[in-house]
Each structure stands twice: as C-alpha cells, then as structure tokens.
Amino acid sequence: MSNQTLNLNNELYQYVLDHGLREPEVLTRLRADTNRLSEANMQISPEQGQFMALLVQLMGARKILEIGTFTGYSSTSMALALPDDGLIVCCDLSWSWTAMAREYWQEAGVDNKIDLRLAPALSTLNLLIDEGWDDFDIVFIDADKDNYLNYYESALRLLRPGGLIMVDNVLWGGNVVNAENHEPSTEAIRAFNRFVHQDDRVEISLVPIGDGLSLLRKL
Ligand code: CA
C-alpha cells in the first residue's frame, strides 16, 4: 500500500459523506439553494465546511475574517462553531450573493456574529489595518485568485501570533499541474503556492480536501 493520499472515486467519496458528515439542516438547504446558481461550483464542499468548523472550535476562535463570502456556506458553518460573542467580518462585492447569505445567517441564528463589508476586499483589509485590528484568530481566503498574495500579506498583519490562515482552491481543479493551462488565475495560484512553501513566517499544511485547502499558521 502506498503512503500517498488516497484517490477518492465517487463511491468512496459518498462513503466519506455517509460516515463523516453531520450537516445541520440549514446548511443542507443553503447548499441546495446555491446549487441552482450558475456559479455553484464556488461553494465549498460540505465536508470542508465541517472541517473548518472543527478548526474554529479546536482553536477556540472568537474573531474570524473571511475574504470572499459568496452565498454564505463557509461563514455559516464557522459562525455556528463560534461562541455567542464571536465575530466574522465577511468581505464580498456581490449584493445578490450575500443577500442569500444574510437570509441563511438569520435562519441559522448567527446573523448577530456577522459584520458584512460590501467593498473590494483589499480596501476593507486596508481599513481594518488602519483601524489597528491585529487579533483575528482565523483568516479564510477564498476570493479572486489574482489577489491571493495581497490577501495573504494583509492577513499576516491582521492575525494574532499563532493564528491560522486557510486558503481555498489551492489545487484549482487539478489545473496547477496542467502544463497547458496558463490562465491568470491558475498562474496566480501556482505563484501563491510556490511563495508560501518557502515562507518561513508560517507553518504549513496543504490539505487535499475539497479543491485543496492550505492551512498556514502564523509564527
Ligand atoms: Ca472557493
């Protein structure tokens, strides 16, 4: 038997869901609602949402920054894992996507933990830095790939020491190893992965869950 991570075929993936997933009903509905949109592939997988929620609990996180909220699956998953006085600052550009998110934050009873900022994320991050925020426990990066390195640098400033950066889509549907693919987003993710691999400001683990999730712990 190889010591390589298992390749999940459909049957084995279904087994993972059947034996590993405990998805709250409100998240099941949100996922179904989002799957009707043409951009549905931007939604994280349910087992990834549950994994991120577990990390929130393990870290005893209270303050989270999310860059790229879409229709709210990841923020709702993490908000449900936060204590009552927890906070997620959510950055997105889309009023319509986050309208769906707002609906589900209310249904899940976590809307009091959400601070939605509808603006270009880099502007919001600069504002937070100017305001002196430096004690986020977790930053989740899942917005436009061209800005991943910029988001990462801002995240390092906004996190407490020992804080965690989670970066989504780092395997980009497998395109990171497709030599034919030179799309800007693919090149941006490759550049990001190369950079953090060498960056001694963080401890790293590239977890092959969903579309690839890098965990980067700020030293
Ligand atoms: Ca994503």
CSV table of N, CA and C in Angstrom, one decimal, residues 42-190:
chain,number,residue,atom,x,y,z
A,42,MET,N,-18.5,27.6,-6.9
A,42,MET,CA,-17.7,28.4,-6.0
A,42,MET,C,-18.0,28.0,-4.5
A,43,GLN,N,-19.0,27.2,-4.3
A,43,GLN,CA,-19.3,26.8,-2.9
A,43,GLN,C,-18.4,25.8,-2.4
A,44,ILE,N,-18.0,25.9,-1.2
A,44,ILE,CA,-17.1,24.8,-0.7
A,44,ILE,C,-17.9,23.5,-0.4
A,45,SER,N,-17.1,22.4,-0.4
A,45,SER,CA,-17.8,21.1,-0.2
A,45,SER,C,-18.3,21.0,1.3
A,46,PRO,N,-19.3,20.2,1.6
A,46,PRO,CA,-19.8,20.2,2.9
A,46,PRO,C,-18.8,19.6,3.9
A,47,GLU,N,-18.0,18.6,3.5
A,47,GLU,CA,-17.1,18.1,4.5
A,47,GLU,C,-16.0,19.1,4.8
A,48,GLN,N,-15.7,20.0,3.8
A,48,GLN,CA,-14.7,21.0,4.1
A,48,GLN,C,-15.3,22.1,5.1
A,49,GLY,N,-16.6,22.4,4.9
A,49,GLY,CA,-17.2,23.3,5.9
A,49,GLY,C,-17.2,22.7,7.3
A,50,GLN,N,-17.4,21.4,7.4
A,50,GLN,CA,-17.4,20.8,8.7
A,50,GLN,C,-16.0,20.8,9.3
A,51,PHE,N,-15.0,20.6,8.4
A,51,PHE,CA,-13.6,20.5,8.8
A,51,PHE,C,-13.2,21.9,9.3
A,52,MET,N,-13.6,23.0,8.6
A,52,MET,CA,-13.2,24.3,9.0
A,52,MET,C,-13.9,24.7,10.4
A,53,ALA,N,-15.2,24.2,10.5
A,53,ALA,CA,-15.9,24.5,11.8
A,53,ALA,C,-15.1,23.8,13.0
A,54,LEU,N,-14.6,22.6,12.7
A,54,LEU,CA,-13.9,21.9,13.7
A,54,LEU,C,-12.6,22.7,14.1
A,55,LEU,N,-11.9,23.2,13.1
A,55,LEU,CA,-10.7,24.0,13.4
A,55,LEU,C,-11.1,25.2,14.2
A,56,VAL,N,-12.2,25.9,13.9
A,56,VAL,CA,-12.7,27.0,14.7
A,56,VAL,C,-12.8,26.6,16.2
A,57,GLN,N,-13.4,25.5,16.4
A,57,GLN,CA,-13.6,25.0,17.8
A,57,GLN,C,-12.3,24.6,18.4
A,58,LEU,N,-11.4,23.9,17.7
A,58,LEU,CA,-10.1,23.5,18.3
A,58,LEU,C,-9.3,24.7,18.7
A,59,MET,N,-9.4,25.8,17.9
A,59,MET,CA,-8.6,27.0,18.2
A,59,MET,C,-9.2,27.8,19.2
A,60,GLY,N,-10.5,27.5,19.6
A,60,GLY,CA,-11.2,28.4,20.5
A,60,GLY,C,-11.3,29.8,19.9
A,61,ALA,N,-11.5,29.9,18.6
A,61,ALA,CA,-11.5,31.2,17.9
A,61,ALA,C,-12.7,32.0,18.3
A,62,ARG,N,-12.5,33.3,18.3
A,62,ARG,CA,-13.6,34.3,18.6
A,62,ARG,C,-13.7,35.3,17.4
A,63,LYS,N,-12.6,35.5,16.7
A,63,LYS,CA,-12.7,36.5,15.6
A,63,LYS,C,-12.1,36.0,14.4
A,64,ILE,N,-13.0,36.0,13.3
A,64,ILE,CA,-12.6,35.4,12.0
A,64,ILE,C,-12.8,36.5,10.9
A,65,LEU,N,-11.9,36.5,10.0
A,65,LEU,CA,-12.0,37.3,8.8
A,65,LEU,C,-12.2,36.4,7.6
A,66,GLU,N,-13.3,36.7,6.8
A,66,GLU,CA,-13.5,35.9,5.6
A,66,GLU,C,-13.4,36.8,4.4
A,67,ILE,N,-12.5,36.4,3.5
A,67,ILE,CA,-12.3,37.2,2.2
A,67,ILE,C,-13.0,36.4,1.1
A,68,GLY,N,-14.2,36.7,0.7
A,68,GLY,CA,-15.0,36.0,-0.3
A,68,GLY,C,-16.0,35.2,0.4
A,69,THR,N,-17.2,35.8,0.4
A,69,THR,CA,-18.3,35.1,1.2
A,69,THR,C,-19.3,34.4,0.4
A,70,PHE,N,-19.5,34.8,-0.9
A,70,PHE,CA,-20.4,34.2,-1.8
A,70,PHE,C,-21.8,34.0,-1.1
A,71,THR,N,-22.4,32.9,-1.2
A,71,THR,CA,-23.8,32.8,-0.6
A,71,THR,C,-23.8,32.3,0.9
A,72,GLY,N,-22.6,32.2,1.5
A,72,GLY,CA,-22.6,32.1,2.9
A,72,GLY,C,-22.4,30.7,3.5
A,73,TYR,N,-22.0,29.7,2.7
A,73,TYR,CA,-21.9,28.4,3.3
A,73,TYR,C,-20.7,28.3,4.3
A,74,SER,N,-19.6,28.8,4.0
A,74,SER,CA,-18.4,28.8,4.9
A,74,SER,C,-18.6,29.6,6.1
A,75,SER,N,-19.2,30.8,5.9
A,75,SER,CA,-19.4,31.7,7.1
A,75,SER,C,-20.4,31.2,8.0
A,76,THR,N,-21.5,30.6,7.5
A,76,THR,CA,-22.5,30.0,8.3
A,76,THR,C,-21.9,28.8,9.1
A,77,SER,N,-21.1,28.0,8.4
A,77,SER,CA,-20.5,26.8,9.1
A,77,SER,C,-19.6,27.3,10.2
A,78,MET,N,-18.8,28.3,10.0
A,78,MET,CA,-17.9,28.7,11.0
A,78,MET,C,-18.6,29.5,12.1
A,79,ALA,N,-19.6,30.3,11.7
A,79,ALA,CA,-20.3,31.0,12.7
A,79,ALA,C,-21.0,30.1,13.7
A,80,LEU,N,-21.6,29.0,13.2
A,80,LEU,CA,-22.2,28.0,14.1
A,80,LEU,C,-21.3,27.5,15.1
A,81,ALA,N,-20.0,27.5,14.8
A,81,ALA,CA,-18.9,26.9,15.7
A,81,ALA,C,-18.4,27.9,16.6
A,82,LEU,N,-18.7,29.2,16.4
A,82,LEU,CA,-18.1,30.3,17.2
A,82,LEU,C,-19.0,30.4,18.5
A,83,PRO,N,-18.4,30.9,19.6
A,83,PRO,CA,-19.2,31.2,20.8
A,83,PRO,C,-20.1,32.4,20.5
A,84,ASP,N,-21.1,32.6,21.4
A,84,ASP,CA,-22.1,33.6,21.2
A,84,ASP,C,-21.6,35.0,20.9
A,85,ASP,N,-20.4,35.3,21.5
A,85,ASP,CA,-19.8,36.7,21.3
A,85,ASP,C,-18.8,36.7,20.2
A,86,GLY,N,-18.8,35.6,19.4
A,86,GLY,CA,-17.8,35.5,18.3
A,86,GLY,C,-18.2,36.5,17.1
A,87,LEU,N,-17.2,36.7,16.3
A,87,LEU,CA,-17.4,37.7,15.2
A,87,LEU,C,-16.8,37.1,13.9
A,88,ILE,N,-17.5,37.3,12.8
A,88,ILE,CA,-16.9,37.1,11.5
A,88,ILE,C,-17.1,38.3,10.6
A,89,VAL,N,-15.9,38.9,10.2
A,89,VAL,CA,-16.0,40.0,9.3
A,89,VAL,C,-16.0,39.4,7.9
A,90,CYS,N,-17.0,39.6,7.1
A,90,CYS,CA,-17.2,39.0,5.8
A,90,CYS,C,-17.0,40.0,4.7
A,91,CYS,N,-16.1,39.7,3.8
A,91,CYS,CA,-15.8,40.6,2.7
A,91,CYS,C,-16.3,40.0,1.4
A,92,ASP,N,-17.1,40.8,0.7
A,92,ASP,CA,-17.6,40.4,-0.6
A,92,ASP,C,-18.0,41.6,-1.4
A,93,LEU,N,-18.1,41.4,-2.7
A,93,LEU,CA,-18.5,42.5,-3.6
A,93,LEU,C,-20.0,42.4,-4.0
A,94,SER,N,-20.6,41.2,-3.9
A,94,SER,CA,-21.9,41.0,-4.5
A,94,SER,C,-23.0,41.2,-3.6
A,95,TRP,N,-23.9,42.1,-3.9
A,95,TRP,CA,-25.1,42.3,-3.1
A,95,TRP,C,-26.0,41.1,-3.2
A,96,SER,N,-26.2,40.5,-4.4
A,96,SER,CA,-27.1,39.4,-4.6
A,96,SER,C,-26.7,38.1,-3.9
A,97,TRP,N,-25.4,37.8,-4.1
A,97,TRP,CA,-24.9,36.6,-3.4
A,97,TRP,C,-25.1,36.7,-1.9
A,98,THR,N,-24.7,37.9,-1.4
A,98,THR,CA,-24.7,38.0,0.1
A,98,THR,C,-26.1,38.2,0.6
A,99,ALA,N,-27.1,38.5,-0.3
A,99,ALA,CA,-28.5,38.6,0.1
A,99,ALA,C,-28.9,37.2,0.5
A,100,MET,N,-28.5,36.2,-0.2
A,100,MET,CA,-28.8,34.8,0.1
A,100,MET,C,-28.1,34.5,1.4
A,101,ALA,N,-26.8,34.9,1.6
A,101,ALA,CA,-26.1,34.6,2.8
A,101,ALA,C,-26.8,35.2,4.0
A,102,ARG,N,-27.3,36.4,3.9
A,102,ARG,CA,-28.0,37.1,5.0
A,102,ARG,C,-29.2,36.3,5.4
A,103,GLU,N,-29.9,35.8,4.4
A,103,GLU,CA,-31.1,35.1,4.7
A,103,GLU,C,-30.7,33.8,5.6
A,104,TYR,N,-29.7,33.2,5.2
A,104,TYR,CA,-29.3,31.9,6.0
A,104,TYR,C,-28.6,32.2,7.3
A,105,TRP,N,-27.9,33.4,7.4
A,105,TRP,CA,-27.3,33.7,8.7
A,105,TRP,C,-28.5,33.9,9.7
A,106,GLN,N,-29.6,34.5,9.2
A,106,GLN,CA,-30.7,34.7,10.1
A,106,GLN,C,-31.4,33.4,10.5
A,107,GLU,N,-31.6,32.5,9.4
A,107,GLU,CA,-32.2,31.2,9.7
A,107,GLU,C,-31.4,30.4,10.7
A,108,ALA,N,-30.0,30.5,10.6
A,108,ALA,CA,-29.1,29.7,11.4
A,108,ALA,C,-29.0,30.4,12.8
A,109,GLY,N,-29.5,31.6,12.9
A,109,GLY,CA,-29.4,32.3,14.2
A,109,GLY,C,-28.0,32.8,14.5
A,110,VAL,N,-27.2,33.1,13.4
A,110,VAL,CA,-25.9,33.6,13.6
A,110,VAL,C,-25.6,35.0,13.1
A,111,ASP,N,-26.7,35.7,12.6
A,111,ASP,CA,-26.6,37.0,12.0
A,111,ASP,C,-25.9,38.0,12.9
A,112,ASN,N,-26.1,37.8,14.2
A,112,ASN,CA,-25.5,38.7,15.2
A,112,ASN,C,-24.0,38.6,15.3
A,113,LYS,N,-23.5,37.5,14.7
A,113,LYS,CA,-22.0,37.3,14.7
A,113,LYS,C,-21.3,37.8,13.4
A,114,ILE,N,-22.1,38.3,12.5
A,114,ILE,CA,-21.6,38.7,11.1
A,114,ILE,C,-21.5,40.2,10.9
A,115,ASP,N,-20.4,40.6,10.5
A,115,ASP,CA,-20.2,42.0,10.1
A,115,ASP,C,-19.8,42.0,8.6
A,116,LEU,N,-20.8,42.2,7.7
A,116,LEU,CA,-20.6,42.1,6.3
A,116,LEU,C,-20.1,43.4,5.7
A,117,ARG,N,-19.0,43.4,5.0
A,117,ARG,CA,-18.4,44.6,4.3
A,117,ARG,C,-18.5,44.4,2.8
A,118,LEU,N,-19.4,45.1,2.2
A,118,LEU,CA,-19.6,45.0,0.7
A,118,LEU,C,-18.7,46.1,0.1
A,119,ALA,N,-17.5,45.7,-0.3
A,119,ALA,CA,-16.5,46.6,-0.9
A,119,ALA,C,-15.4,45.7,-1.5
A,120,PRO,N,-14.5,46.3,-2.3
A,120,PRO,CA,-13.4,45.5,-2.7
A,120,PRO,C,-12.6,45.0,-1.5
A,121,ALA,N,-12.2,43.7,-1.4
A,121,ALA,CA,-11.7,43.2,-0.2
A,121,ALA,C,-10.4,43.9,0.3
A,122,LEU,N,-9.6,44.3,-0.7
A,122,LEU,CA,-8.3,44.9,-0.3
A,122,LEU,C,-8.6,46.3,0.4
A,123,SER,N,-9.6,47.0,0.0
A,123,SER,CA,-10.0,48.2,0.6
A,123,SER,C,-10.4,47.9,2.1
A,124,THR,N,-11.2,46.9,2.3
A,124,THR,CA,-11.7,46.6,3.6
A,124,THR,C,-10.5,46.1,4.5
A,125,LEU,N,-9.6,45.4,3.9
A,125,LEU,CA,-8.4,44.9,4.7
A,125,LEU,C,-7.5,46.1,5.1
A,126,ASN,N,-7.3,47.0,4.1
A,126,ASN,CA,-6.5,48.2,4.5
A,126,ASN,C,-7.2,49.0,5.6
A,127,LEU,N,-8.5,49.1,5.5
A,127,LEU,CA,-9.3,49.8,6.5
A,127,LEU,C,-9.1,49.2,7.9
A,128,LEU,N,-9.2,47.9,7.9
A,128,LEU,CA,-9.0,47.1,9.2
A,128,LEU,C,-7.6,47.3,9.7
A,129,ILE,N,-6.6,47.3,8.8
A,129,ILE,CA,-5.2,47.5,9.3
A,129,ILE,C,-5.1,48.9,9.9
A,130,ASP,N,-5.6,49.9,9.2
A,130,ASP,CA,-5.6,51.3,9.6
A,130,ASP,C,-6.3,51.5,11.0
A,131,GLU,N,-7.4,50.7,11.2
A,131,GLU,CA,-8.1,50.8,12.4
A,131,GLU,C,-7.4,50.0,13.6
A,132,GLY,N,-6.3,49.3,13.2
A,132,GLY,CA,-5.5,48.7,14.3
A,132,GLY,C,-5.9,47.3,14.6
A,133,TRP,N,-6.8,46.7,13.8
A,133,TRP,CA,-7.1,45.3,14.1
A,133,TRP,C,-5.8,44.4,13.9
A,134,ASP,N,-5.5,43.6,14.9
A,134,ASP,CA,-4.4,42.7,14.8
A,134,ASP,C,-4.6,41.4,15.6
A,135,ASP,N,-5.8,41.1,15.9
A,135,ASP,CA,-6.0,39.9,16.7
A,135,ASP,C,-7.1,38.9,16.2
A,136,PHE,N,-7.2,38.9,14.8
A,136,PHE,CA,-8.0,37.8,14.3
A,136,PHE,C,-7.4,36.4,14.6
A,137,ASP,N,-8.2,35.5,14.9
A,137,ASP,CA,-7.7,34.1,15.1
A,137,ASP,C,-7.6,33.3,13.8
A,138,ILE,N,-8.5,33.6,12.9
A,138,ILE,CA,-8.5,32.9,11.6
A,138,ILE,C,-8.8,33.8,10.5
A,139,VAL,N,-8.1,33.7,9.4
A,139,VAL,CA,-8.5,34.4,8.1
A,139,VAL,C,-8.7,33.3,7.1
A,140,PHE,N,-9.9,33.4,6.4
A,140,PHE,CA,-10.2,32.4,5.3
A,140,PHE,C,-10.1,33.2,4.0
A,141,ILE,N,-9.2,32.8,3.1
A,141,ILE,CA,-9.1,33.5,1.8
A,141,ILE,C,-9.7,32.6,0.7
A,142,ASP,N,-10.7,33.2,0.1
A,142,ASP,CA,-11.5,32.5,-0.9
A,142,ASP,C,-12.1,33.4,-1.9
A,143,ALA,N,-11.3,34.4,-2.4
A,143,ALA,CA,-11.9,35.4,-3.3
A,143,ALA,C,-11.1,35.3,-4.6
A,144,ASP,N,-11.0,36.4,-5.4
A,144,ASP,CA,-10.3,36.4,-6.7
A,144,ASP,C,-8.9,36.0,-6.5
A,145,LYS,N,-8.5,35.0,-7.3
A,145,LYS,CA,-7.2,34.3,-7.2
A,145,LYS,C,-6.0,35.3,-7.5
A,146,ASP,N,-6.2,36.3,-8.4
A,146,ASP,CA,-5.1,37.2,-8.7
A,146,ASP,C,-4.6,37.9,-7.5
A,147,ASN,N,-5.4,38.1,-6.5
A,147,ASN,CA,-5.0,38.9,-5.3
A,147,ASN,C,-4.6,38.0,-4.1
A,148,TYR,N,-4.5,36.7,-4.3
A,148,TYR,CA,-4.2,35.8,-3.2
A,148,TYR,C,-3.0,36.3,-2.4
A,149,LEU,N,-1.9,36.7,-3.1
A,149,LEU,CA,-0.7,37.1,-2.4
A,149,LEU,C,-0.9,38.4,-1.6
A,150,ASN,N,-1.7,39.3,-2.2
A,150,ASN,CA,-2.0,40.5,-1.5
A,150,ASN,C,-2.9,40.2,-0.2
A,151,TYR,N,-3.9,39.3,-0.4
A,151,TYR,CA,-4.7,39.0,0.7
A,151,TYR,C,-3.9,38.3,1.8
A,152,TYR,N,-3.0,37.5,1.4
A,152,TYR,CA,-2.1,36.8,2.4
A,152,TYR,C,-1.3,37.7,3.2
A,153,GLU,N,-0.7,38.7,2.5
A,153,GLU,CA,0.2,39.7,3.3
A,153,GLU,C,-0.7,40.5,4.2
A,154,SER,N,-1.9,40.9,3.8
A,154,SER,CA,-2.8,41.6,4.7
A,154,SER,C,-3.2,40.7,5.9
A,155,ALA,N,-3.5,39.5,5.6
A,155,ALA,CA,-3.9,38.5,6.6
A,155,ALA,C,-2.8,38.4,7.7
A,156,LEU,N,-1.6,38.3,7.2
A,156,LEU,CA,-0.5,38.1,8.2
A,156,LEU,C,-0.4,39.3,9.2
A,157,ARG,N,-0.8,40.5,8.7
A,157,ARG,CA,-0.8,41.7,9.6
A,157,ARG,C,-2.0,41.7,10.5
A,158,LEU,N,-3.1,41.1,10.1
A,158,LEU,CA,-4.3,41.2,10.8
A,158,LEU,C,-4.5,40.0,11.9
A,159,LEU,N,-3.7,39.0,11.7
A,159,LEU,CA,-3.8,37.8,12.6
A,159,LEU,C,-3.0,38.0,13.9
A,160,ARG,N,-3.4,37.4,14.9
A,160,ARG,CA,-2.6,37.2,16.1
A,160,ARG,C,-1.5,36.2,15.9
A,161,PRO,N,-0.4,36.3,16.6
A,161,PRO,CA,0.6,35.2,16.5
A,161,PRO,C,-0.1,33.8,16.8
A,162,GLY,N,0.2,32.8,16.1
A,162,GLY,CA,-0.4,31.5,16.3
A,162,GLY,C,-1.8,31.4,15.6
A,163,GLY,N,-2.2,32.5,14.9
A,163,GLY,CA,-3.4,32.5,14.2
A,163,GLY,C,-3.3,31.7,12.9
A,164,LEU,N,-4.4,31.4,12.3
A,164,LEU,CA,-4.5,30.4,11.2
A,164,LEU,C,-5.0,31.1,9.9
A,165,ILE,N,-4.3,31.0,8.8
A,165,ILE,CA,-4.8,31.4,7.5
A,165,ILE,C,-5.3,30.1,6.8
A,166,MET,N,-6.5,30.1,6.3
A,166,MET,CA,-7.0,29.0,5.5
A,166,MET,C,-7.2,29.5,4.1
A,167,VAL,N,-6.6,28.9,3.1
A,167,VAL,CA,-6.7,29.3,1.7
A,167,VAL,C,-7.3,28.3,0.8
A,168,ASP,N,-8.4,28.7,0.1
A,168,ASP,CA,-9.2,27.7,-0.6
A,168,ASP,C,-8.7,27.7,-2.1
A,169,ASN,N,-9.0,26.5,-2.7
A,169,ASN,CA,-8.8,26.3,-4.2
A,169,ASN,C,-7.3,26.2,-4.5
A,170,VAL,N,-6.5,25.8,-3.7
A,170,VAL,CA,-5.0,25.8,-4.0
A,170,VAL,C,-4.6,24.7,-5.0
A,171,LEU,N,-5.6,23.7,-5.3
A,171,LEU,CA,-5.3,22.7,-6.3
A,171,LEU,C,-6.0,23.1,-7.6
A,172,TRP,N,-7.0,24.0,-7.5
A,172,TRP,CA,-7.6,24.6,-8.7
A,172,TRP,C,-8.1,23.6,-9.7
A,173,GLY,N,-8.9,22.6,-9.2
A,173,GLY,CA,-9.4,21.6,-10.1
A,173,GLY,C,-8.4,20.7,-10.7
A,174,GLY,N,-7.2,20.7,-10.1
A,174,GLY,CA,-6.0,19.9,-10.7
A,174,GLY,C,-5.2,20.7,-11.7
A,175,ASN,N,-5.7,21.9,-12.0
A,175,ASN,CA,-5.0,22.7,-13.0
A,175,ASN,C,-3.6,23.2,-12.7
A,176,VAL,N,-3.3,23.2,-11.4
A,176,VAL,CA,-1.9,23.6,-11.0
A,176,VAL,C,-0.9,22.7,-11.7
A,177,VAL,N,-1.2,21.5,-12.0
A,177,VAL,CA,-0.2,20.6,-12.7
A,177,VAL,C,-0.6,20.4,-14.2
A,178,ASN,N,-1.5,21.2,-14.7
A,178,ASN,CA,-1.8,21.1,-16.1
A,178,ASN,C,-0.9,22.1,-16.9
A,179,ALA,N,0.1,21.6,-17.6
A,179,ALA,CA,1.1,22.4,-18.2
A,179,ALA,C,0.5,23.3,-19.3
A,180,GLU,N,-0.6,22.9,-19.8
A,180,GLU,CA,-1.3,23.6,-20.9
A,180,GLU,C,-2.0,24.8,-20.4
A,181,ASN,N,-2.3,24.9,-19.1
A,181,ASN,CA,-3.1,25.9,-18.6
A,181,ASN,C,-2.3,27.1,-18.0
A,182,HIS,N,-2.4,28.2,-18.7
A,182,HIS,CA,-1.7,29.4,-18.3
A,182,HIS,C,-2.7,30.6,-18.0
A,183,GLU,N,-3.9,30.2,-17.6
A,183,GLU,CA,-4.8,31.3,-17.3
A,183,GLU,C,-4.3,32.1,-16.1
A,184,PRO,N,-4.6,33.4,-16.0
A,184,PRO,CA,-4.1,34.2,-15.0
A,184,PRO,C,-4.4,33.7,-13.6
A,185,SER,N,-5.6,33.1,-13.4
A,185,SER,CA,-6.0,32.6,-12.1
A,185,SER,C,-5.1,31.4,-11.7
A,186,THR,N,-4.9,30.5,-12.7
A,186,THR,CA,-4.1,29.4,-12.5
A,186,THR,C,-2.6,29.8,-12.1
A,187,GLU,N,-2.1,30.7,-12.9
A,187,GLU,CA,-0.7,31.2,-12.6
A,187,GLU,C,-0.6,31.8,-11.3
A,188,ALA,N,-1.7,32.5,-10.9
A,188,ALA,CA,-1.7,33.2,-9.6
A,188,ALA,C,-1.7,32.2,-8.4
A,189,ILE,N,-2.4,31.1,-8.6
A,189,ILE,CA,-2.4,30.1,-7.5
A,189,ILE,C,-1.1,29.4,-7.5
A,190,ARG,N,-0.5,29.1,-8.7
A,190,ARG,CA,0.8,28.5,-8.7
A,190,ARG,C,1.8,29.4,-8.0
